[in-house]
Amino acid sequence: MKKIETKEVEDEDAVEEEPEKKEGEEDDLEVEEEEEEKPKKMKTITEETWEALNVRQALWTREAESVTADEYQGFWHVLNGNEYSNATYWTHFNAEGNINFKSLMYMPSEVPPELKSGSVDQFKSGVRLYVRKVLISDSFDLLPRYLGFIKGVVDSDDLPLNVNRETLQESKIIAIIRKKLVRKTLDMFKQFAKESEGAKSEDAEAEIDADGSVKETEKDEKKGDGKWIDWYKKFSTSLKLGLLEDSPNQKRIMKLLRFQTSKSNGEYISFDDYIKDMKDWQDQIYMLAGSDADSIKKSPFLDPFFEKDVAVIFLTEPIDEYWLGQVRDYENTKFVDVSRENVKFKDEDENLVKRREKAYKAKFKPLTKWLKDLYGTSVMRVAISNRVGSSPAIVSASQYGNTANMDRIMRAQTLTHDASSPMMSMKVFEINPRHPLVLKLLDGAPAEDEENATPSAEIIDAAWILHDMAMMNGGYPIEDPQAHARRMTKYMQSQLGVESLTLEPEIDPPEGDEDEAPEFDMDMMQQMGGMNMDDFDINSLDLD
């Protein structure tokens, strides 16, 4: 800041004037008294000085070891504009190479409102770009869409100052910075996960003291509070979006994902943890999608997996259906959706399984043919299943159609066109050849050579009830709820021994009876947190 100051100083250029001598006057040779000191001549001058207002060094240009946790959190509040929410974690680094830049990146603790409402495209980037400590933009697109919630700064001396924003976006230097910044951000997630889950860093070495004992490592106070799983639950959708939009970093993102399984007792585990717990004969990762973990646990699809003690990963977010359609495996271990057909286990003799399947197909051919004709286009195929468990039947998805969960998601989309298209969900009706209800239907189904034979009404109703049960077991809605209600009413009539469903006539109550007002229970009102009349002072009211 420029300062102007006015002050008086001695005039060194001024010439002293000597008094004039009169004629005849002689100089006194002896002077006993000292001459009086003459006053100095002064002049007024104006000085201009410059004072530095901000003498503090930019936080991101300092060494990370010299910055305290409070300083990091204080700068986070400046970036975030919210002093009540702290950063969960951060990374502070200098990138060196062909392109050099300094950066400080933060992980927020709360999901931004735009992401909560699903407005990802309207979300504004939170990375500020500096060139030689000069702010170029407070929301430069340096990170992909799935990492848009990250906030921080990037400062580079290699970028030009005299270009516009559009030209800078297309700069090769910016492309290199973007690539490095994404890698560093994913590394920050990885390091946070390791520290939170108690894993040691691969690059860390144990320190040994003079006695040969391992020193205990103190917690890094510069890092934010919180655990990886708590943070992951809030931002997992964004990470999974990266599987769809960032193919070069797909493997890195897969390492960060965590899921609940049928054996994890509510805990979240990684794909690596799942593979370590796989059976010796297991060479696939089994998954099942649904609205939440509690509903998935009740699915009949899990019955054979509980019997064999095999874990199934729970996919509880809508985006899981999308990335599972593009990502086929994890480190050469194939993903298998257990809600689809042809799920097989390799713990049994393959030759025995094939012979058993052939025998079942021959035995139940009359039933499968009749059920397909009866159900029509509601199912694509009727098949014999060996993985239904204790259920008589279940409806699964074909290999190329939508699953029941995906069908539910697609139908919920506001702008979905032709949601009733048969291509959206090709259903396979799987029957359990060992179940007594299925065997009873086989007895009542027409023989293979009796095409024109018509089963009894009871067998037809039972077949449709089985159809509706299988649809609900597979997660699909009942296509004809009214017909299902009529069949269930008929079943209840039979079970309860009701001869007729004709309604009874209306009752004719005697005249003169009036309903009494219910008694007001003051004690009950006070127990429910109501008004206490003892505290109500009517004399204090001004009724005038």
XYZ file of C-alpha atoms in Angstrom:
544
model
C 0.000 0.000 0.000
C 1.273 3.475 -0.882
C 1.740 5.903 2.068
C 2.336 9.701 1.787
C 3.925 11.450 4.815
C 4.745 15.166 5.303
C 7.456 16.259 7.770
C 9.990 19.028 8.493
C 13.763 18.523 8.218
C 16.849 20.698 8.475
C 17.669 22.660 5.348
C 21.288 21.746 4.738
C 21.505 23.839 1.588
C 20.710 27.119 3.357
C 23.630 29.752 3.517
C 24.225 31.542 6.819
C 24.243 35.383 6.590
C 26.963 37.344 8.532
C 26.083 40.752 10.068
C 27.479 43.847 8.284
C 30.333 45.813 9.990
C 30.170 49.588 10.476
C 33.086 51.820 9.418
C 35.583 52.450 12.113
C 34.522 49.468 14.097
C 37.242 47.026 14.978
C 36.850 43.414 15.752
C 36.968 42.582 19.369
C 39.937 40.437 19.887
C 38.842 39.206 23.182
C 35.391 37.834 23.666
C 34.618 36.727 27.106
C 30.986 35.719 26.545
C 29.993 32.859 24.273
C 27.963 33.734 21.235
C 24.334 32.614 21.235
C 23.510 29.527 18.998
C 21.674 30.542 15.887
C 18.392 28.685 15.036
C 18.586 26.129 12.211
C 16.619 26.662 9.087
C 13.968 23.983 8.369
C 12.062 22.960 5.274
C 8.923 20.869 4.668
C 9.188 17.739 2.526
C 6.741 14.999 1.358
C 7.862 11.355 1.373
C 6.152 8.411 -0.432
C 6.637 4.891 0.974
C 5.157 1.426 0.204
C 3.905 -0.894 2.938
C 3.202 -4.627 2.339
C -0.287 -5.462 3.582
C -0.092 -9.263 3.188
C 3.303 -10.395 4.344
C 2.130 -13.991 4.926
C 3.226 -16.622 2.435
C 0.491 -18.451 0.514
C -0.364 -21.639 2.391
C 0.068 -23.964 -0.594
C 3.543 -22.555 -1.335
C 4.851 -23.482 2.114
C 6.365 -26.806 3.066
C 3.710 -29.254 4.284
C 5.683 -29.931 7.475
C 5.454 -26.259 8.485
C 1.655 -26.022 8.246
C -0.477 -26.939 11.257
C -3.829 -28.716 11.202
C -5.594 -25.531 12.328
C -4.081 -23.616 9.422
C -5.219 -26.285 6.964
C -8.741 -26.233 8.394
C -8.787 -22.437 8.370
C -7.892 -22.366 4.687
C -10.538 -25.028 4.026
C -13.180 -22.749 5.535
C -12.068 -20.013 3.124
C -12.391 -22.340 0.137
C -15.645 -23.943 1.263
C -17.331 -20.822 2.558
C -18.654 -22.735 5.560
C -16.957 -22.365 8.908
C -19.027 -25.073 10.584
C -17.925 -28.009 8.416
C -14.335 -29.232 8.626
C -12.387 -31.041 5.942
C -12.137 -34.806 6.378
C -8.712 -35.234 4.789
C -6.276 -33.374 2.539
C -3.127 -33.739 0.482
C -0.435 -31.080 0.011
C 2.193 -31.768 -2.635
C 4.599 -30.352 -5.203
C 4.409 -32.008 -8.616
C 7.741 -32.003 -10.399
C 8.650 -33.112 -13.894
C 8.075 -31.605 -17.291
C 5.333 -29.518 -15.706
C 5.752 -28.206 -12.171
C 2.939 -27.056 -9.938
C 1.953 -26.862 -6.274
C -1.398 -28.073 -5.042
C -3.505 -28.456 -1.916
C -6.620 -30.654 -2.235
C -9.360 -31.259 0.358
C -11.951 -33.985 0.938
C -15.212 -32.473 2.275
C -17.070 -34.055 5.153
C -20.576 -33.331 3.864
C -22.195 -33.919 0.488
C -22.886 -30.666 -1.423
C -26.603 -29.880 -1.946
C -26.261 -30.220 -5.741
C -25.074 -33.807 -5.412
C -27.814 -34.663 -2.942
C -30.407 -33.663 -5.517
C -28.562 -35.475 -8.319
C -27.701 -32.277 -10.229
C -24.177 -33.400 -11.107
C -24.009 -31.391 -14.335
C -24.959 -28.182 -12.518
C -22.300 -28.656 -9.863
C -19.571 -26.011 -9.962
C -15.953 -27.121 -9.660
C -14.221 -26.105 -6.447
C -10.579 -26.012 -7.647
C -8.953 -22.588 -7.924
C -6.254 -22.073 -10.543
C -3.319 -19.742 -9.868
C -0.458 -18.799 -12.180
C 2.551 -17.457 -10.279
C 0.236 -16.797 -7.301
C -2.166 -14.776 -9.478
C -5.756 -16.065 -9.397
C -6.933 -17.058 -12.866
C -10.226 -18.763 -11.977
C -11.994 -19.780 -8.782
C -13.739 -22.738 -10.476
C -11.473 -24.135 -13.169
C -12.328 -27.557 -14.625
C -9.228 -29.403 -13.466
C -11.031 -32.514 -12.195
C -13.566 -34.791 -13.922
C -17.233 -34.704 -13.053
C -17.098 -37.584 -10.568
C -14.491 -35.712 -8.485
C -16.284 -32.378 -8.635
C -16.819 -32.319 -4.865
C -13.056 -31.957 -4.249
C -11.926 -28.441 -3.344
C -8.439 -26.983 -3.458
C -5.907 -24.838 -5.271
C -3.392 -25.414 -8.064
C -0.539 -22.980 -8.665
C 1.774 -23.354 -11.670
C 4.599 -21.194 -13.008
C 4.513 -22.918 -16.401
C 1.192 -21.468 -17.555
C 0.974 -18.156 -19.456
C -0.772 -15.215 -17.827
C -1.824 -13.339 -20.968
C -4.351 -15.852 -22.375
C -8.084 -16.195 -21.890
C -9.880 -18.998 -20.067
C -11.007 -20.808 -23.227
C -7.474 -21.003 -24.619
C -6.177 -22.166 -21.260
C -8.728 -25.007 -21.156
C -7.266 -26.433 -24.373
C -3.648 -26.082 -23.258
C -1.509 -29.228 -23.231
C -0.095 -28.097 -19.902
C -3.595 -28.110 -18.414
C -4.141 -31.641 -19.760
C -1.005 -32.836 -17.968
C -2.019 -31.071 -14.743
C -5.473 -32.684 -14.932
C -4.005 -36.156 -15.310
C -1.612 -35.730 -12.382
C -4.279 -34.133 -10.228
C -6.702 -37.051 -10.706
C -3.967 -39.541 -9.786
C -3.044 -37.560 -6.690
C -6.678 -37.303 -5.633
C -7.201 -41.055 -5.962
C -3.954 -41.618 -4.042
C -5.339 -39.365 -1.309
C -8.445 -41.587 -1.087
C -6.261 -44.688 -0.969
C -4.065 -43.311 1.811
C -7.069 -42.196 3.842
C -8.619 -45.656 3.510
C -5.391 -47.320 4.680
C -5.025 -45.078 7.694
C -8.682 -45.437 8.666
C -8.765 -49.213 8.266
C -5.506 -49.722 10.123
C -3.470 -50.805 7.107
C 0.181 -49.852 6.920
C 1.418 -47.907 3.966
C 3.371 -49.984 1.457
C 6.158 -47.409 1.468
C 6.362 -47.001 5.226
C 9.161 -48.629 7.175
C 9.088 -49.395 10.879
C 11.391 -47.260 13.029
C 13.644 -49.094 15.486
C 14.868 -47.489 18.701
C 18.206 -48.036 20.437
C 16.922 -51.145 22.230
C 15.812 -52.747 18.967
C 12.095 -52.231 19.651
C 9.650 -50.917 17.085
C 8.651 -47.323 17.762
C 4.971 -46.531 17.952
C 3.930 -44.158 15.211
C 2.067 -41.118 16.445
C -1.122 -40.090 14.702
C -0.662 -37.352 12.127
C -2.382 -34.344 13.660
C -2.428 -32.537 10.319
C -5.047 -34.903 8.931
C -8.770 -34.430 9.401
C -11.007 -36.468 11.637
C -13.268 -39.247 10.358
C -13.131 -42.754 8.977
C -13.057 -43.948 5.416
C -16.291 -45.958 5.607
C -18.230 -43.035 7.109
C -17.006 -40.790 4.313
C -17.438 -43.500 1.675
C -21.131 -43.985 2.480
C -21.746 -40.343 1.538
C -19.644 -40.162 -1.631
C -19.710 -43.732 -2.990
C -22.044 -42.777 -5.852
C -19.508 -40.280 -7.164
C -16.710 -42.855 -7.029
C -18.826 -45.399 -8.899
C -19.577 -42.753 -11.529
C -15.834 -42.747 -12.145
C -16.054 -46.404 -13.217
C -18.270 -45.264 -16.085
C -16.415 -42.078 -17.039
C -12.736 -42.672 -16.266
C -11.552 -45.897 -17.905
C -7.783 -45.217 -17.415
C -8.279 -45.060 -13.625
C -10.923 -47.777 -13.398
C -8.680 -50.232 -11.548
C -7.640 -47.590 -9.022
C -11.260 -46.747 -8.311
C -12.187 -50.425 -7.924
C -9.635 -50.682 -5.110
C -11.494 -47.946 -3.218
C -14.979 -49.477 -3.320
C -16.496 -51.127 -0.247
C -19.632 -53.274 0.043
C -21.741 -55.162 2.526
C -22.076 -58.899 1.907
C -24.289 -61.734 3.093
C -21.485 -62.789 5.479
C -20.004 -59.456 6.615
C -22.605 -58.795 9.356
C -23.174 -55.216 8.198
C -19.495 -54.358 7.766
C -18.117 -52.993 4.506
C -15.345 -54.926 2.787
C -13.250 -54.473 -0.360
C -13.030 -56.731 -3.392
C -9.643 -57.945 -2.127
C -11.208 -58.984 1.182
C -13.974 -60.811 -0.671
C -11.504 -62.758 -2.818
C -9.522 -63.817 0.250
C -12.703 -65.348 1.714
C -13.715 -67.226 -1.456
C -14.168 -71.002 -1.438
C -11.518 -73.171 -3.059
C -13.881 -74.089 -5.902
C -15.187 -70.532 -6.324
C -13.863 -68.539 -9.280
C -16.548 -65.835 -9.501
C -17.668 -62.824 -7.455
C -21.391 -63.117 -6.739
C -23.553 -59.982 -6.502
C -27.189 -59.091 -5.936
C -28.757 -55.638 -6.360
C -31.712 -54.227 -4.447
C -33.129 -51.139 -2.795
C -31.391 -51.779 0.557
C -29.420 -54.434 2.406
C -32.369 -55.614 4.535
C -34.533 -56.414 1.516
C -31.647 -58.144 -0.272
C -31.043 -60.419 2.723
C -34.596 -61.777 2.394
C -34.276 -62.587 -1.310
C -34.824 -66.271 -2.240
C -31.882 -65.926 -4.626
C -29.608 -66.145 -1.576
C -30.935 -69.501 -0.300
C -28.342 -71.718 -2.015
C -25.546 -69.313 -1.064
C -26.504 -69.521 2.606
C -26.494 -73.316 2.334
C -23.024 -73.343 0.770
C -21.685 -70.540 3.017
C -20.752 -68.396 0.002
C -20.722 -64.607 0.318
C -22.801 -62.424 -2.003
C -22.046 -58.713 -2.404
C -24.993 -56.359 -1.831
C -25.450 -53.590 -4.403
C -27.780 -51.016 -2.854
C -27.303 -47.932 -5.048
C -29.025 -47.321 -8.399
C -25.694 -46.601 -10.100
C -24.496 -50.136 -9.277
C -26.678 -51.546 -12.040
C -25.026 -49.241 -14.584
C -21.363 -49.853 -13.784
C -21.969 -53.598 -13.392
C -23.125 -53.617 -17.000
C -19.753 -52.219 -18.133
C -17.235 -53.643 -15.678
C -17.076 -57.400 -16.150
C -14.441 -58.517 -13.641
C -12.012 -57.559 -10.903
C -8.440 -58.700 -11.509
C -9.658 -61.495 -13.828
C -12.323 -62.676 -11.359
C -15.657 -62.452 -13.163
C -18.715 -60.710 -11.705
C -21.951 -62.733 -11.616
C -25.390 -61.273 -10.871
C -27.239 -64.013 -8.998
C -30.618 -62.627 -10.095
C -29.857 -63.758 -13.659
C -30.296 -67.234 -15.106
C -27.605 -69.932 -15.435
C -25.957 -69.415 -12.047
C -23.904 -72.550 -11.471
C -21.741 -73.848 -8.648
C -18.568 -75.843 -9.166
C -18.582 -77.740 -5.883
C -20.430 -80.747 -7.394
C -19.501 -83.354 -9.968
C -20.080 -81.721 -13.365
C -21.046 -84.996 -15.039
C -23.646 -85.730 -12.345
C -25.112 -82.244 -12.670
C -25.539 -82.609 -16.444
C -27.217 -86.024 -16.139
C -29.531 -84.711 -13.440
C -30.518 -81.663 -15.518
C -31.297 -83.898 -18.512
C -33.491 -86.170 -16.399
C -35.408 -83.255 -14.859
C -36.055 -81.677 -18.277
C -37.539 -84.907 -19.589
C -39.690 -85.444 -16.492
C -41.083 -81.879 -16.330
C -41.452 -81.242 -20.036
C -45.292 -81.445 -19.943
C -45.423 -78.915 -17.103
C -42.892 -76.473 -18.578
C -44.675 -76.542 -21.945
C -48.113 -76.003 -20.405
C -46.911 -73.195 -18.098
C -45.302 -71.354 -21.016
C -48.545 -71.532 -22.968
C -50.513 -70.422 -19.906
C -48.274 -67.484 -18.977
C -47.826 -66.287 -22.554
C -45.619 -63.191 -22.974
C -45.286 -62.510 -19.247
C -42.233 -64.819 -19.228
C -39.721 -65.551 -21.954
C -39.044 -69.159 -20.951
C -39.897 -71.768 -18.299
C -36.832 -73.635 -17.073
C -35.791 -76.205 -14.469
C -33.654 -74.689 -11.731
C -31.093 -76.192 -9.377
C -30.487 -73.071 -7.297
C -33.962 -72.018 -6.080
C -33.494 -73.447 -2.593
C -36.705 -73.912 -0.588
C -38.927 -71.792 -2.876
C -41.209 -73.567 -5.381
C -40.354 -71.088 -8.161
C -38.667 -67.785 -8.890
C -38.444 -65.392 -11.834
C -34.918 -64.445 -12.888
C -33.580 -62.171 -15.613
C -32.104 -63.469 -18.842
C -28.444 -62.840 -19.635
C -29.234 -59.879 -21.887
C -32.340 -58.339 -20.319
C -32.742 -55.964 -17.422
C -32.798 -57.343 -13.908
C -35.785 -56.704 -11.656
C -33.885 -53.967 -9.846
C -32.859 -52.296 -13.103
C -36.433 -52.598 -14.338
C -37.610 -50.797 -11.207
C -35.037 -48.024 -11.703
C -35.900 -47.567 -15.374
C -39.628 -47.350 -14.696
C -38.988 -44.674 -12.048
C -37.223 -42.379 -14.538
C -39.307 -39.326 -15.303
C -38.608 -39.250 -19.034
C -38.595 -42.997 -19.713
C -40.435 -43.802 -22.939
C -42.200 -47.108 -23.605
C -41.478 -48.550 -20.151
C -43.619 -51.569 -21.019
C -41.305 -52.690 -23.822
C -40.612 -56.455 -23.611
C -36.932 -55.807 -24.261
C -36.597 -53.981 -20.946
C -36.899 -57.185 -18.946
C -36.813 -60.697 -20.399
C -37.969 -62.960 -17.579
C -37.138 -66.627 -17.049
C -39.575 -68.634 -14.911
C -37.497 -71.145 -12.898
C -39.281 -73.993 -11.109
C -37.927 -76.144 -8.317
C -38.227 -79.794 -9.429
C -37.979 -81.024 -5.826
C -40.766 -78.899 -4.352
C -44.097 -80.644 -3.483
C -46.207 -77.844 -5.004
C -44.400 -78.162 -8.322
C -44.818 -81.942 -8.280
C -48.555 -81.495 -7.614
C -48.819 -79.142 -10.600
C -47.013 -81.725 -12.720
C -49.675 -84.274 -11.834
C -52.454 -81.856 -12.845
C -50.836 -80.576 -16.036
C -52.007 -82.065 -19.345
C -49.810 -84.734 -20.870
C -47.474 -83.811 -23.687
C -49.611 -85.609 -26.309
C -52.853 -84.023 -25.008
C -52.604 -80.551 -26.477
C -56.351 -79.854 -26.327
C -56.773 -81.050 -22.743
C -57.833 -78.430 -20.205
C -56.726 -78.767 -16.561
C -59.140 -78.080 -13.733
C -59.833 -74.538 -12.602
C -58.059 -75.271 -9.328
C -54.848 -76.260 -11.144
C -55.006 -73.155 -13.331
C -55.541 -70.878 -10.317
C -52.681 -72.613 -8.487
C -50.407 -72.115 -11.508
C -51.204 -68.406 -11.607
C -50.695 -68.051 -7.851
C -47.315 -69.733 -8.287
C -46.584 -67.276 -11.108
C -47.355 -64.271 -8.913
C -45.327 -65.710 -6.025
C -42.341 -66.255 -8.304
C -42.609 -62.738 -9.701
C -42.561 -61.238 -6.218
C -39.716 -63.534 -5.134
C -37.687 -62.306 -8.116
C -38.397 -58.662 -7.322
C -40.881 -58.046 -10.152
C -44.339 -56.487 -9.726
C -47.492 -58.518 -10.288
C -48.782 -57.743 -13.757
C -52.483 -58.207 -12.905
C -53.127 -57.306 -9.244
C -56.918 -57.532 -9.638
C -56.779 -61.116 -10.930
C -54.352 -61.996 -8.133
C -56.773 -60.520 -5.574
C -59.657 -62.584 -6.984
C -57.638 -65.796 -6.780
C -56.545 -65.065 -3.214
C -60.143 -64.303 -2.234
C -61.238 -67.626 -3.667
C -58.427 -69.354 -1.755
C -59.471 -67.731 1.524
C -63.103 -68.724 0.893
C -62.026 -72.324 0.484
C -59.762 -72.346 3.521
C -62.325 -70.685 5.808
C -65.245 -72.766 4.549
C -67.302 -69.772 3.435
C -70.191 -71.012 1.284
C -71.149 -67.715 -0.338
C -69.517 -64.330 -0.841
C -72.887 -62.519 -1.038
C -72.875 -59.454 1.172
C -75.106 -59.323 4.238
C -77.887 -56.674 4.254
C -77.256 -53.342 6.016
C -78.191 -53.271 9.711
C -81.175 -51.137 10.825
C -80.306 -49.612 14.251
C -83.222 -48.419 16.494
C -84.101 -44.712 16.499
C -83.327 -42.389 19.393
C -79.879 -43.664 20.183
C -77.333 -40.878 20.135
C -73.620 -41.269 20.335
C -72.221 -40.098 23.649
C -69.279 -37.756 23.570
C -66.086 -39.495 24.576
C -64.849 -38.754 28.059
C -61.847 -36.441 28.123
C -58.957 -38.078 29.959
C -56.781 -35.297 31.380
C -54.242 -37.679 32.912
C -53.717 -39.394 29.577
C -53.189 -36.017 27.881
C -50.497 -35.061 30.389
C -48.737 -38.394 29.897
C -48.678 -37.719 26.154
C -46.976 -34.375 26.648
C -50.122 -32.254 26.411
C -51.034 -29.053 28.245
C -50.914 -29.102 32.046
C -54.020 -27.280 33.270
C -52.430 -26.670 36.689
C -49.881 -24.395 35.013
C -52.590 -22.479 33.150
C -53.366 -19.193 35.015
C -56.676 -17.889 33.655
C -56.498 -14.782 35.900
C -53.462 -13.557 33.983
C -55.410 -13.361 30.707
C -56.515 -9.959 29.467
C -60.026 -10.615 28.156
C -60.960 -6.951 27.634
